[in-house]
PDB file of C-alpha atoms in Angstrom:
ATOM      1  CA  UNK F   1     -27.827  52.068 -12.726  1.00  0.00           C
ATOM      2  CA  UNK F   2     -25.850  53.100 -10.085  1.00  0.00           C
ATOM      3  CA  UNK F   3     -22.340  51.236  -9.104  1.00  0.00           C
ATOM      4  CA  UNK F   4     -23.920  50.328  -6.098  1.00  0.00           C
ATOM      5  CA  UNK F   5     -26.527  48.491  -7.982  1.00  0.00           C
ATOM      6  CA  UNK F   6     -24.172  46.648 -10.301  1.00  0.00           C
ATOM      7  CA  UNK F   7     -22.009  45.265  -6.779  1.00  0.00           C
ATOM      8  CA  UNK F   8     -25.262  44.014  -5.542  1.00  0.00           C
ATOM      9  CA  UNK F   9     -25.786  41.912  -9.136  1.00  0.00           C
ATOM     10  CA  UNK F  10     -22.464  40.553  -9.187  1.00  0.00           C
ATOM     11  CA  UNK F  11     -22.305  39.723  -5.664  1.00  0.00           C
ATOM     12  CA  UNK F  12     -25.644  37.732  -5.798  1.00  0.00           C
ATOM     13  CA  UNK F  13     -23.951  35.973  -9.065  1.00  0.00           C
ATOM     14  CA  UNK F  14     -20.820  35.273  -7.504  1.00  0.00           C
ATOM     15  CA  UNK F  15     -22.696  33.958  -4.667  1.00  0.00           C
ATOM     16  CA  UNK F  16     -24.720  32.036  -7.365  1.00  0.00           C
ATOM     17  CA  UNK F  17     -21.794  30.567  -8.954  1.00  0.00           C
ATOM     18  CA  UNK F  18     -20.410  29.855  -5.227  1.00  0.00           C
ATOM     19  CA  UNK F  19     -23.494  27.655  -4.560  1.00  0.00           C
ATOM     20  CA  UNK F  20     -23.012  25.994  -8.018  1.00  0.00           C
ATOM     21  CA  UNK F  21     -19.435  24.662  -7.474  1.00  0.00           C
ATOM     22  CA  UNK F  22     -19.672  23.885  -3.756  1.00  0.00           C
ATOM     23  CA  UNK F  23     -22.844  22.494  -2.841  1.00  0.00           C
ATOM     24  CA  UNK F  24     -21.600  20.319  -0.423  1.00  0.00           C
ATOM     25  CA  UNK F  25     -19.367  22.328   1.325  1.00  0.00           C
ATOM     26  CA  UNK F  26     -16.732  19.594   0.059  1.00  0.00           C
ATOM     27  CA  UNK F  27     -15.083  22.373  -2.308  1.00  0.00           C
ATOM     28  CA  UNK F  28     -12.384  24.489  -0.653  1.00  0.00           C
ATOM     29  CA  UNK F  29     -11.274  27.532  -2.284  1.00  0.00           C
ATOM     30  CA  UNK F  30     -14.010  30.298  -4.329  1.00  0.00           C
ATOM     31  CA  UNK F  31     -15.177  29.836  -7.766  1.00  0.00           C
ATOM     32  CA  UNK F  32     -12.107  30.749  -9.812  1.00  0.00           C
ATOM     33  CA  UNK F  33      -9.620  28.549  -7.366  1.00  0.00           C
ATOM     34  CA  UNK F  34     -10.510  25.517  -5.855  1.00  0.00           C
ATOM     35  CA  UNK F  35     -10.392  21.864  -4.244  1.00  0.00           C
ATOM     36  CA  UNK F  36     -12.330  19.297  -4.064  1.00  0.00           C
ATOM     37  CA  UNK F  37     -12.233  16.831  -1.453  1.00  0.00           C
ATOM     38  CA  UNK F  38     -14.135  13.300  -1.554  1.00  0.00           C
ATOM     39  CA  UNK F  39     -13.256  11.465   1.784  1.00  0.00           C
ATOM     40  CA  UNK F  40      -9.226  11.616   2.418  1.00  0.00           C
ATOM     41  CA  UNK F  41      -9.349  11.874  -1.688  1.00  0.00           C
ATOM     42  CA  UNK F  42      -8.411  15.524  -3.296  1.00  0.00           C
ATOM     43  CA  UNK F  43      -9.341  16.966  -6.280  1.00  0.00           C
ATOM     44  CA  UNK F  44      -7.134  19.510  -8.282  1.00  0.00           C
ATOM     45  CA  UNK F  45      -8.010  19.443 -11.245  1.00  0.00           C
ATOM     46  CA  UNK F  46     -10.527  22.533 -10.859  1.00  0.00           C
ATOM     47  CA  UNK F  47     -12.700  20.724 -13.076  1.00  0.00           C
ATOM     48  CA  UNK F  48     -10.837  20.150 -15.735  1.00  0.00           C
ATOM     49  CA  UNK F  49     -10.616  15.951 -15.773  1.00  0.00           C
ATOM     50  CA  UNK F  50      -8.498  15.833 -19.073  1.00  0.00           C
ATOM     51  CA  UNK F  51      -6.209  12.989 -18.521  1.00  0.00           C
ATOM     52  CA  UNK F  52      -6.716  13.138 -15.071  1.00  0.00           C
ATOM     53  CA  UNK F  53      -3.886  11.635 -12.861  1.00  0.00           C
ATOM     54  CA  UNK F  54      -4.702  10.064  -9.529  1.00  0.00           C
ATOM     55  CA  UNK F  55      -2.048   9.466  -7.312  1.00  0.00           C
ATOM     56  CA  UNK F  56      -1.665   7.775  -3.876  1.00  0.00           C
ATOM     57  CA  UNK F  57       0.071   9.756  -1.206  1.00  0.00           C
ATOM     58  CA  UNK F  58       1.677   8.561   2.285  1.00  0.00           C
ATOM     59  CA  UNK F  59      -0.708   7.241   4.788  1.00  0.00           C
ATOM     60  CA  UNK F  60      -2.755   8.882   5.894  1.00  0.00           C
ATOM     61  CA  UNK F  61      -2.854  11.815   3.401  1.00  0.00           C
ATOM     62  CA  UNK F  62      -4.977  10.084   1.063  1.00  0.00           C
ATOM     63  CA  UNK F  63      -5.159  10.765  -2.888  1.00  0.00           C
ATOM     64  CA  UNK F  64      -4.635  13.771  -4.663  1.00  0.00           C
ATOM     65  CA  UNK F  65      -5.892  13.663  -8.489  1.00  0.00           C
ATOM     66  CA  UNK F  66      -4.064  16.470 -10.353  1.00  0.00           C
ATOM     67  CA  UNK F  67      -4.301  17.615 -14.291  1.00  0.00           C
ATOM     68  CA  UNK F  68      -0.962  17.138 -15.768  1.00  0.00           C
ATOM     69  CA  UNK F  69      -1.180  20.329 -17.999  1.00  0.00           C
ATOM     70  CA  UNK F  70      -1.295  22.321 -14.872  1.00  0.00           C
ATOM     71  CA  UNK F  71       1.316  20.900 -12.191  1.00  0.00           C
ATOM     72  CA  UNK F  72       4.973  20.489 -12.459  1.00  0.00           C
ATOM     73  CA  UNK F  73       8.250  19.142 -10.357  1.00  0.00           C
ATOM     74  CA  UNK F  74      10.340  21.626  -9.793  1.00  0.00           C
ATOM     75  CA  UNK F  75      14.119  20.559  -8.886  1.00  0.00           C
ATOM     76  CA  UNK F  76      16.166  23.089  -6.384  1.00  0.00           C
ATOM     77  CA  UNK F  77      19.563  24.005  -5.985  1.00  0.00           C
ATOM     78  CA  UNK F  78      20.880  20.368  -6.957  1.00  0.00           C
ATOM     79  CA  UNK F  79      24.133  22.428  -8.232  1.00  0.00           C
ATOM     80  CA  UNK F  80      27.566  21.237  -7.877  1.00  0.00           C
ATOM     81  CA  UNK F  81      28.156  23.665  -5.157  1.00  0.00           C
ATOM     82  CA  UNK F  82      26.064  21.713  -2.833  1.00  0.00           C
ATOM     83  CA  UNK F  83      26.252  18.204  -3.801  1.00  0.00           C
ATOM     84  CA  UNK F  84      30.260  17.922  -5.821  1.00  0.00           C
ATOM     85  CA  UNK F  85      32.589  15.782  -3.282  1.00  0.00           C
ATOM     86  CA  UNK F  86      35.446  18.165  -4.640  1.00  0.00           C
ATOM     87  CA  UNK F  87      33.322  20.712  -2.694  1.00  0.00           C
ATOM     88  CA  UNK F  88      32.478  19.395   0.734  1.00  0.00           C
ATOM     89  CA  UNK F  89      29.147  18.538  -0.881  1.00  0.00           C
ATOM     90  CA  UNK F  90      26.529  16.483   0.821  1.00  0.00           C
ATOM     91  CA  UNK F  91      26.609  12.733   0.655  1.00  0.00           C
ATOM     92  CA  UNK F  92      22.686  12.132   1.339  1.00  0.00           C
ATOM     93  CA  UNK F  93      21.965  14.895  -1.766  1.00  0.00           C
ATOM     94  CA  UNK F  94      24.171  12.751  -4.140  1.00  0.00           C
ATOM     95  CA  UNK F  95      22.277   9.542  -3.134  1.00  0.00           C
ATOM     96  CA  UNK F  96      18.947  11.750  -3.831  1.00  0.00           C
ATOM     97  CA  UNK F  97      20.336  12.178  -7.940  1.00  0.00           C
ATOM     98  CA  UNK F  98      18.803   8.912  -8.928  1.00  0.00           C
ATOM     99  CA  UNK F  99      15.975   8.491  -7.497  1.00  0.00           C
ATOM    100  CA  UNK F 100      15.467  12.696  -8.816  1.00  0.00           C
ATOM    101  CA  UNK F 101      16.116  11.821 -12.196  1.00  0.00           C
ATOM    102  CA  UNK F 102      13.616   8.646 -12.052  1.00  0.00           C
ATOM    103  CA  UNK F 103      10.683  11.760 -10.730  1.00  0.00           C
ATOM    104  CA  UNK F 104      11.816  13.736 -14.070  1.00  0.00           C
ATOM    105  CA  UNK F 105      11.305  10.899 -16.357  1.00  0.00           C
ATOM    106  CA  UNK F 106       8.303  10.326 -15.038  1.00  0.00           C
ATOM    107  CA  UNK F 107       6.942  13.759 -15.061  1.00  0.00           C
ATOM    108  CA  UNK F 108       7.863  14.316 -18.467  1.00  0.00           C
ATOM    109  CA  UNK F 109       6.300  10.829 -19.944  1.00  0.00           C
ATOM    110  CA  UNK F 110       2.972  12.003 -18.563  1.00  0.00           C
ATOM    111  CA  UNK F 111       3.050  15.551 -20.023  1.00  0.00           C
ATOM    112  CA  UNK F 112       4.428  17.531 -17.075  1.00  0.00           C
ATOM    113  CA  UNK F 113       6.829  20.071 -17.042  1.00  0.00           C
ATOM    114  CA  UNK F 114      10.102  20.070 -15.030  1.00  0.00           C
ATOM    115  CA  UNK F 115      11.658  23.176 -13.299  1.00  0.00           C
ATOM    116  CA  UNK F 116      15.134  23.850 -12.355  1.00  0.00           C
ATOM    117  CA  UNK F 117      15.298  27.010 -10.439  1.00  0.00           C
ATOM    118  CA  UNK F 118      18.957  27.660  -8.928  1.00  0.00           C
ATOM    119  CA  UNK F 119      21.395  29.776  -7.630  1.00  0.00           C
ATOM    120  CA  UNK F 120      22.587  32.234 -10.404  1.00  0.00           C
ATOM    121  CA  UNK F 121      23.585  35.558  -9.418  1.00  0.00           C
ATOM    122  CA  UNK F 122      24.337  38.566 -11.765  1.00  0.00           C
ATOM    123  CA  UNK F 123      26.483  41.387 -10.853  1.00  0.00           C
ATOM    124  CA  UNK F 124      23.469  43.543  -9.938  1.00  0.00           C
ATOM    125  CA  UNK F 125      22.696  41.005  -7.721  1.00  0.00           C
ATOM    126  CA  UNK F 126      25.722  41.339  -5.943  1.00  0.00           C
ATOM    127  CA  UNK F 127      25.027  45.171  -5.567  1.00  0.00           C
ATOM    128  CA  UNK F 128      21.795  44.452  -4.394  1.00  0.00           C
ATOM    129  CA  UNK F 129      22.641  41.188  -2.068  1.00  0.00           C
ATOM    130  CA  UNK F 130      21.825  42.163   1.915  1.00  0.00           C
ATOM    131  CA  UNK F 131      24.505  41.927   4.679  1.00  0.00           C
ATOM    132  CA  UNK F 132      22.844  38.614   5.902  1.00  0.00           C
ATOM    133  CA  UNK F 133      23.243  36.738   2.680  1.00  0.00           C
ATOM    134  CA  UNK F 134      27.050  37.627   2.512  1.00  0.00           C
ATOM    135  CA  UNK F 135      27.700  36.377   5.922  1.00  0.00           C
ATOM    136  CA  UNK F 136      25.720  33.765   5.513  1.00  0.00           C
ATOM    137  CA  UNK F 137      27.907  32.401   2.232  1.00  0.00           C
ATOM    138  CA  UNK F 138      30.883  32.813   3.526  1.00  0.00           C
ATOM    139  CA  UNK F 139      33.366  30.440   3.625  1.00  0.00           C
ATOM    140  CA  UNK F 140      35.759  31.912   6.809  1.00  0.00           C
ATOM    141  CA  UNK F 141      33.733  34.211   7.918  1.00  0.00           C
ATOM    142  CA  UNK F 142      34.926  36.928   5.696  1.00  0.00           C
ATOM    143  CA  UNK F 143      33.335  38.813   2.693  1.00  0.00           C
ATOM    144  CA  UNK F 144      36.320  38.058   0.545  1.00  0.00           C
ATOM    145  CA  UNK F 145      34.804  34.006   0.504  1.00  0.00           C
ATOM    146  CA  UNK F 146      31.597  35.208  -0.277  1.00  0.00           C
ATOM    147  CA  UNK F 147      29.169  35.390  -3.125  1.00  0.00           C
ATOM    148  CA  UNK F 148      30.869  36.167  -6.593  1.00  0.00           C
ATOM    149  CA  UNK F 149      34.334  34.988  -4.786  1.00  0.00           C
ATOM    150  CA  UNK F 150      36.963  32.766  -6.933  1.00  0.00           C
ATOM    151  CA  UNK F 151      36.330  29.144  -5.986  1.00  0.00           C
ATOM    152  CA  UNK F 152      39.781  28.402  -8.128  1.00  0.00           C
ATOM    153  CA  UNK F 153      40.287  25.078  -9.339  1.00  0.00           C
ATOM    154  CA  UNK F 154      39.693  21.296  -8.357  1.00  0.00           C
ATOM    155  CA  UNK F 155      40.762  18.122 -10.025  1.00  0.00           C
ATOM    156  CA  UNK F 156      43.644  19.949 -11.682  1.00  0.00           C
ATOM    157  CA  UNK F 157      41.743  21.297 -14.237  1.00  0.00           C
ATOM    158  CA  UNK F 158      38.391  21.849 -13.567  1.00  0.00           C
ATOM    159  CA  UNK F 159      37.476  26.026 -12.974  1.00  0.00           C
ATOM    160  CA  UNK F 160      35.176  26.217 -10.454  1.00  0.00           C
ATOM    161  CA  UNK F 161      34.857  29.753 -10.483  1.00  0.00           C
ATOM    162  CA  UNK F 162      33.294  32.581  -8.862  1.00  0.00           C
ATOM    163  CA  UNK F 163      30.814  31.361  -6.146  1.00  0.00           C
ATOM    164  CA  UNK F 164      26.691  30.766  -7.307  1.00  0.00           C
ATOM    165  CA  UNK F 165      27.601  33.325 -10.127  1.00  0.00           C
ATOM    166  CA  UNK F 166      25.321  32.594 -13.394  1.00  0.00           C
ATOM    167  CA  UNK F 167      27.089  30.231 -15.762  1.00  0.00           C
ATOM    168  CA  UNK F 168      29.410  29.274 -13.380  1.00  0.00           C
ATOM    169  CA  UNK F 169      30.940  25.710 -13.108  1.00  0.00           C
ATOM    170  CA  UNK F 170      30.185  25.387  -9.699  1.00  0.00           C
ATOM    171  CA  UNK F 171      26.464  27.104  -9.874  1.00  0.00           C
ATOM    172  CA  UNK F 172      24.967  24.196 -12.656  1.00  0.00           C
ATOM    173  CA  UNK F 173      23.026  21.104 -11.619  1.00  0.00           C
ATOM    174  CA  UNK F 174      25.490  18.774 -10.629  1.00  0.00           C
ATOM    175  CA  UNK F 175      26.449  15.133 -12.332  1.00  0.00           C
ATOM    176  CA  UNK F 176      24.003  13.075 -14.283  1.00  0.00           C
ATOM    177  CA  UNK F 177      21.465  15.855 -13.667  1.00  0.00           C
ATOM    178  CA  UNK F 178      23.414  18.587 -15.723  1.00  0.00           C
ATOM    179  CA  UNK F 179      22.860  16.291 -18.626  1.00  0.00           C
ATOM    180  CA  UNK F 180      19.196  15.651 -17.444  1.00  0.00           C
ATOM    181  CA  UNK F 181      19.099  19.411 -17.080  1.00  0.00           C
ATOM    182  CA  UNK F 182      20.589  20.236 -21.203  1.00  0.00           C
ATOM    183  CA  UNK F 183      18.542  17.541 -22.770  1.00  0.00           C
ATOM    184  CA  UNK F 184      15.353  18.843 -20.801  1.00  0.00           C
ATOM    185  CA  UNK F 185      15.410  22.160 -21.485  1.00  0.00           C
ATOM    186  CA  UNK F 186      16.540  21.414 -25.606  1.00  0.00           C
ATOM    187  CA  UNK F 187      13.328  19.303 -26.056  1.00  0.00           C
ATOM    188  CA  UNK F 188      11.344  21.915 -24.142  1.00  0.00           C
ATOM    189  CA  UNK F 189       9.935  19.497 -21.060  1.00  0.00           C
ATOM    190  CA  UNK F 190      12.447  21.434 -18.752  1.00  0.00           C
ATOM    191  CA  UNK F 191      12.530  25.182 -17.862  1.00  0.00           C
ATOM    192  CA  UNK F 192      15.833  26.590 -15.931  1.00  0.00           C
ATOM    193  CA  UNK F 193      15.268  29.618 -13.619  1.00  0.00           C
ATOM    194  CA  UNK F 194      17.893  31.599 -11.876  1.00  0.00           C
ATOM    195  CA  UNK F 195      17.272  32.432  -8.723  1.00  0.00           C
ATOM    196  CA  UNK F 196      19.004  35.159  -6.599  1.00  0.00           C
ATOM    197  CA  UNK F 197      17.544  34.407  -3.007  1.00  0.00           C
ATOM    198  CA  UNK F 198      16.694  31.056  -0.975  1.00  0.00           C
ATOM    199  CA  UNK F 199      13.434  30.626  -2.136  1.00  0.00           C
ATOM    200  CA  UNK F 200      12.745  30.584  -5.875  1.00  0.00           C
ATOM    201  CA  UNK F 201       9.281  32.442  -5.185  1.00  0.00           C
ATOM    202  CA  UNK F 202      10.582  35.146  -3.458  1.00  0.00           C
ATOM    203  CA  UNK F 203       9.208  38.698  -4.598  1.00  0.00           C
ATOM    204  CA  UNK F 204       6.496  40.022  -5.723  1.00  0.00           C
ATOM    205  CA  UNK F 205       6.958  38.139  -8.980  1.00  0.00           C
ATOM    206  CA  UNK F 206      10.269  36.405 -10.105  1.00  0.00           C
ATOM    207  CA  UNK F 207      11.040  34.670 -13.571  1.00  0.00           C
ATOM    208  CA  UNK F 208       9.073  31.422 -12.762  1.00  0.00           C
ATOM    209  CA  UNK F 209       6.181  33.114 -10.918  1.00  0.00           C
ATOM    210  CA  UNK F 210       5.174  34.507 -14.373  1.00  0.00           C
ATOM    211  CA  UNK F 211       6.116  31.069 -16.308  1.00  0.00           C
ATOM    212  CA  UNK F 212       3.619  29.267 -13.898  1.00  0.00           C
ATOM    213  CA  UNK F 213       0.852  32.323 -14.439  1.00  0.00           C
ATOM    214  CA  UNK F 214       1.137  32.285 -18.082  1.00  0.00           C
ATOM    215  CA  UNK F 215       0.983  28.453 -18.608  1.00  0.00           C
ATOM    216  CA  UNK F 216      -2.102  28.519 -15.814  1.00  0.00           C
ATOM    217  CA  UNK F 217       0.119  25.910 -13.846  1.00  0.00           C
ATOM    218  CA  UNK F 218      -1.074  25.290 -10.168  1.00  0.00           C
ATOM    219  CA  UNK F 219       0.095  22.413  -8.882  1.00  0.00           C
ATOM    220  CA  UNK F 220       3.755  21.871  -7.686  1.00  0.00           C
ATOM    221  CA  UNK F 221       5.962  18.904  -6.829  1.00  0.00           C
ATOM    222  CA  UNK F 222       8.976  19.791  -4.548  1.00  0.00           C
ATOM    223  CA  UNK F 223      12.531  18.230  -3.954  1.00  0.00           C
ATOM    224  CA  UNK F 224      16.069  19.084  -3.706  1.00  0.00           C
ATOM    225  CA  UNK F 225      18.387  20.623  -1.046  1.00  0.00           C
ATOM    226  CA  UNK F 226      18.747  21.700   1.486  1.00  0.00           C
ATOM    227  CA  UNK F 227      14.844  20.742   2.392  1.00  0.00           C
ATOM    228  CA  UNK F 228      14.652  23.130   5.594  1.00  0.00           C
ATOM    229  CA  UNK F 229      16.272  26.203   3.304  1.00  0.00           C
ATOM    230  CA  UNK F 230      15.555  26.711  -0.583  1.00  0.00           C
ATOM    231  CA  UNK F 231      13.035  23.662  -0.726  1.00  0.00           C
ATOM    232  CA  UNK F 232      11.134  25.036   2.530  1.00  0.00           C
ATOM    233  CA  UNK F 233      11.664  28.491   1.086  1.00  0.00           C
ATOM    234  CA  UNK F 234      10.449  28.054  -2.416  1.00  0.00           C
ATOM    235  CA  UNK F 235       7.833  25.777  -1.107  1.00  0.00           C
ATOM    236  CA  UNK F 236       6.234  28.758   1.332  1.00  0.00           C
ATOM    237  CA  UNK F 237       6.260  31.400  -0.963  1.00  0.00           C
ATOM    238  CA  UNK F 238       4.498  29.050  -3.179  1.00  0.00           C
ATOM    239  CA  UNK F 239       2.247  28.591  -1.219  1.00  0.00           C
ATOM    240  CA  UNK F 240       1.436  32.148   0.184  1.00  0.00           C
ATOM    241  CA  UNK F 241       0.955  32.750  -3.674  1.00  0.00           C
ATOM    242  CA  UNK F 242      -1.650  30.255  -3.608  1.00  0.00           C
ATOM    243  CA  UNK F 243      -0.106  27.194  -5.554  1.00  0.00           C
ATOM    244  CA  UNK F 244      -0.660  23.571  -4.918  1.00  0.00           C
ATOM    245  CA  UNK F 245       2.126  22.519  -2.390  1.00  0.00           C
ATOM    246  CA  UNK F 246       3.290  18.567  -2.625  1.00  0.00           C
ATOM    247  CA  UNK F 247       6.533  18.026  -1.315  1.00  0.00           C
ATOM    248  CA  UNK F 248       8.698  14.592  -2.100  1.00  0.00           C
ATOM    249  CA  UNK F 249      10.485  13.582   0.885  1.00  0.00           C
ATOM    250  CA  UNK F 250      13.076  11.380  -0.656  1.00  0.00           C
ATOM    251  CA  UNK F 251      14.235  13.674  -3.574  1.00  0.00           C
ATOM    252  CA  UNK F 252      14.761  16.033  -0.758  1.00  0.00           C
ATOM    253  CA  UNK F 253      17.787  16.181   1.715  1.00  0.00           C
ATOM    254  CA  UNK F 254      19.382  18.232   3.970  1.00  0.00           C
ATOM    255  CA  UNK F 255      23.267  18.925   6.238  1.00  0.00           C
ATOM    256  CA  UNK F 256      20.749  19.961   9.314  1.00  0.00           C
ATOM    257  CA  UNK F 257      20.103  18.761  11.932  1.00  0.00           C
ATOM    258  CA  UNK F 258      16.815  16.136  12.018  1.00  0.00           C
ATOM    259  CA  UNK F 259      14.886  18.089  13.868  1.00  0.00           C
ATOM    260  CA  UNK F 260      15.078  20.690  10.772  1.00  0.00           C
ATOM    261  CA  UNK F 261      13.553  17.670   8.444  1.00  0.00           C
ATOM    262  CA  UNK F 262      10.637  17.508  10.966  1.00  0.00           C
ATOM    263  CA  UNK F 263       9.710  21.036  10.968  1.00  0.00           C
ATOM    264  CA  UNK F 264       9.258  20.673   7.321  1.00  0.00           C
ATOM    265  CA  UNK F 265       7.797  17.875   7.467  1.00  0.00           C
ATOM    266  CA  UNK F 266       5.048  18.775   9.511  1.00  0.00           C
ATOM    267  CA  UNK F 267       4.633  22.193   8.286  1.00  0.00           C
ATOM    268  CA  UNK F 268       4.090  20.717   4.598  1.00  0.00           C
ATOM    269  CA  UNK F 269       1.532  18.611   5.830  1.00  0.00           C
ATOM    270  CA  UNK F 270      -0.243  21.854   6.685  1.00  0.00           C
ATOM    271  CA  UNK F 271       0.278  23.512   4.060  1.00  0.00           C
ATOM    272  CA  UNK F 272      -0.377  20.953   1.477  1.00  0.00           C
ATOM    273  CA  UNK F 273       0.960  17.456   0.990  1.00  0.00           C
ATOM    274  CA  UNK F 274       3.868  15.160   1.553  1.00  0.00           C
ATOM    275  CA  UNK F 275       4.608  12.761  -0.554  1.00  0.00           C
ATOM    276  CA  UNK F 276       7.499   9.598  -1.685  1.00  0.00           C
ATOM    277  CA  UNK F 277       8.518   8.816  -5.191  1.00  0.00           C
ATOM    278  CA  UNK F 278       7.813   4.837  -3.890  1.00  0.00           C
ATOM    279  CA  UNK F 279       4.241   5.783  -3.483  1.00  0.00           C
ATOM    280  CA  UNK F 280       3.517   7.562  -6.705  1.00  0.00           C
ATOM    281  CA  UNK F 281       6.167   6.687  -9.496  1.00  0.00           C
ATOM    282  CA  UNK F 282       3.868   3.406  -9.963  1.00  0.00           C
ATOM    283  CA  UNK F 283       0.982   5.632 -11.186  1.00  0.00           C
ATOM    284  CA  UNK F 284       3.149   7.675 -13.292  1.00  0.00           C
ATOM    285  CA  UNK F 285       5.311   5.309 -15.087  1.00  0.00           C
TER     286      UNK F 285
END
């Protein structure tokens, strides 16, 4: 048979199998990838029920039923850099850390995975960093308070040392969620990824990218800061990659203005869901 004969056979099948999983036209998506939606009620399980969690979102989004095996929180840039008082860190992040750590419990007593994915630059990194970043890190305006800069010391004796470098004081999850962070990742419900732009996704693949492929997980849970940068950032490429999007307003803050909140607000709605820890934490604990 001729190739043009075998396209014609497994088009007709995949138009077959098409039929099969969407004959409603409720399923969004094509037969390997898909939604189904029931009302203002959306399934994401892709057919696989196991354990099932339904969960109630923010009026008027609805329900979203998601298999646990396949969707994780992931946690961003919650580092002492951002969030330490010592630092200039943000107030409304540090009142976040609770209410975070609450969302991790949770995820993890229903079989969910946690991610950590943070600033934690190598020296090729540095080599390879653009102009823009620099600037944009910069503490006076120079590149000598820049990326990979010495941050000195704080509280007499803490190091803080060299700015969002890997292993670096001031680059690791800040407070109670360090220890959240340690215990996590030594029972193996928490995965830590280094990240050497905004976005965690960013790239044509990038260290959690090819966790979430080879653990076929598709559905994501977002929070951290700042929720118009890294979150927003990690969030969209997520997205353009064809995850699940859900992002939790109140683990998620930001030093911008409100109208920055909005945007992603909105946006998120688009793009997937929004969601609150008040709304949802009842189903999962």
């Amino acid at each position: 048979m001729k190739l043009s004969g075998y396209l014609l056979i497994f088009g007709a099948a995949c138009r077959a199998a098409a039929q099969l999983v969407n004959p409603n036209n409720n399923t969004f998506g094509n037969v390997f990838n898909f939604w189904t939606r029931n009302g203002d009620a959306w399934d994401l399980t892709r057919r696989n029920a196991t354990n099932a969690i339904t969960l109630p979102l923010a009026h008027p989004a609805g329900h979203v039923t998601i298999q646990p095996a396949s969707s994780a929180l992931v946690i961003i840039d919650m580092q002492n850099f951002f969030l330490h008082p010592d630092l200039g860190g943000d107030p409304l992040g540090r009142a976040l850390v609770p209410t975070a750590i609450d969302m991790i419990h949770a995820f993890r007593a229903n079989g969910m995975k946690v991610f950590w994915t943070n600033w934690g630059l190598t020296e090729s990194d540095l080599l390879s960093m653009p102009p823009a970043f620099f600037r944009g890190f910069s503490s006076d305006g120079t590149s000598a308070t820049s990326f990979g800069s010495d941050m000195g010391t704080i509280q007499g004796n803490i190091s803080v040392g060299r700015k969002l470098m890997r292993g670096s004081w001031n680059a690791q999850p800040f407070g109670d969620l360090f220890d959240e962070q340690v215990e996590g990742v030594a029972n193996g419900t928490d995965f830590y990824f280094n990240k050497n732009r905004l976005s965690g996704m960013w790239g044509t693949s990038t260290p959690m990218q090819t966790f979430l492929e080879e653990n076929m997980i598709t559905t994501l849970f977002f929070g951290g800061v700042n929720i118009d940068q890294c979150v927003w950032g990690t969030l969209l490429d997520s997205y353009y990659k064809g995850y699940d999007v859900i992002l939790v307003d109140d683990i998620s803050a930001t030093t911008s203005p409100a109208a920055a909140t909005g945007m992603v607000d909105f946006n998120a709605a688009l793009n997937g869901w929004r969601a609150n820890s008040t709304d949802i934490l009842p189903t999962l604990m």
